[in-house]
mmCIF file of C-alpha atoms in Angstrom:
data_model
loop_
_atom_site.group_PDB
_atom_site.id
_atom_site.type_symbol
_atom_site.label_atom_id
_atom_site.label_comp_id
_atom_site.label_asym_id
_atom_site.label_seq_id
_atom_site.Cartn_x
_atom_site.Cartn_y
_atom_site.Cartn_z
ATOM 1 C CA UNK A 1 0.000 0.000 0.000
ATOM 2 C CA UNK A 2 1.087 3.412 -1.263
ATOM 3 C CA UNK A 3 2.725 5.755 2.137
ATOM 4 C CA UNK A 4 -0.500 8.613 0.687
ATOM 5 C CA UNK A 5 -3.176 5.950 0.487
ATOM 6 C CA UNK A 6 -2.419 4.185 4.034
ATOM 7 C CA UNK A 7 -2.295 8.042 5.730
ATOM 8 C CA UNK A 8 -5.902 9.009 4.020
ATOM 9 C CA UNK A 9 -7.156 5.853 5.483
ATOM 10 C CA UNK A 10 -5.813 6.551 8.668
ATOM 11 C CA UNK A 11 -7.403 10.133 8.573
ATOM 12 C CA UNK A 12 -10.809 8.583 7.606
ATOM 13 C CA UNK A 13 -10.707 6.048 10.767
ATOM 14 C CA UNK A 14 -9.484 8.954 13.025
ATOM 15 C CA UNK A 15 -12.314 11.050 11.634
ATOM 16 C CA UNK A 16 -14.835 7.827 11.781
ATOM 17 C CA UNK A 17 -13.698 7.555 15.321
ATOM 18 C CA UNK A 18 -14.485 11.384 16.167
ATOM 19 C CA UNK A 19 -17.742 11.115 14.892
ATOM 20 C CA UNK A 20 -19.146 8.002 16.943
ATOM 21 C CA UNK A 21 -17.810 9.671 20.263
ATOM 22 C CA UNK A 22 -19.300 12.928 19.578
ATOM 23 C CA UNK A 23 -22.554 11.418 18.733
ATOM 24 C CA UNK A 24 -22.348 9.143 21.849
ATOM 25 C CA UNK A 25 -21.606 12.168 23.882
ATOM 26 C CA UNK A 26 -24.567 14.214 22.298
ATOM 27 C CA UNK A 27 -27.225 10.889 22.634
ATOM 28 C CA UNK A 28 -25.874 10.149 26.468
ATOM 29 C CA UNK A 29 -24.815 13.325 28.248
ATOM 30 C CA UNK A 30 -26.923 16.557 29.130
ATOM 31 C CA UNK A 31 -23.883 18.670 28.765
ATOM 32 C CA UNK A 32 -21.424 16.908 26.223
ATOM 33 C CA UNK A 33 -19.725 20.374 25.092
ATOM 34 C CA UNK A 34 -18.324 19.909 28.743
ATOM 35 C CA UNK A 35 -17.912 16.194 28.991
ATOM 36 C CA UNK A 36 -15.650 16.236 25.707
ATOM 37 C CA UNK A 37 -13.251 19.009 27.010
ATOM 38 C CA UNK A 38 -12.940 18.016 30.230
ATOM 39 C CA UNK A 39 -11.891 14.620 28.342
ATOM 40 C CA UNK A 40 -9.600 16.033 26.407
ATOM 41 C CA UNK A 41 -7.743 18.084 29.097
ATOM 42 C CA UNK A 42 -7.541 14.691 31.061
ATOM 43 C CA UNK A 43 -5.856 13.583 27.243
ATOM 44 C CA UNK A 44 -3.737 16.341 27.820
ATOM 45 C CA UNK A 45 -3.067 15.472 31.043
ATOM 46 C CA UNK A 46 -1.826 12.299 30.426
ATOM 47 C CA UNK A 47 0.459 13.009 27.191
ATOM 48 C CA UNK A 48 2.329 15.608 29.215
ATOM 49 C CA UNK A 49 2.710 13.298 32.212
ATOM 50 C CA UNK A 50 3.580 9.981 30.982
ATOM 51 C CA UNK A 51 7.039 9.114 31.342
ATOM 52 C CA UNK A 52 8.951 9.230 28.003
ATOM 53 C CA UNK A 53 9.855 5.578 26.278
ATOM 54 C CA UNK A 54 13.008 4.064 27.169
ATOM 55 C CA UNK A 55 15.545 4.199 24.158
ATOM 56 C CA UNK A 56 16.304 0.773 22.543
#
């Protein structure tokens, strides 16, 4: 598979993936503007925190 055809895929599962949570969020919570960013400051969070990979 071509390097440009395996990265548009990957953007079209990201952007599949996007749209299932949102609508989840929308269907199950009564405020899911707030739900999704306190979600993704908890993302945040986490890629700031974690400790970096040990070289091999």
């Amino acid at each position: 598979m071509a390097p440009e055809t395996k990265g548009a895929e990957q953007e079209t599962g990201y952007r599949l993936l996007a749209e299932i949570l949102a609508s989840y969020l929308a269907e199950t919570s009564p405020a899911p503007a707030a739900v999704a960013t306190a979600a993704g400051q908890e993302w945040g969070r986490y890629l700031v925190e974690r400790p970096p990979r040990s070289p091999r």
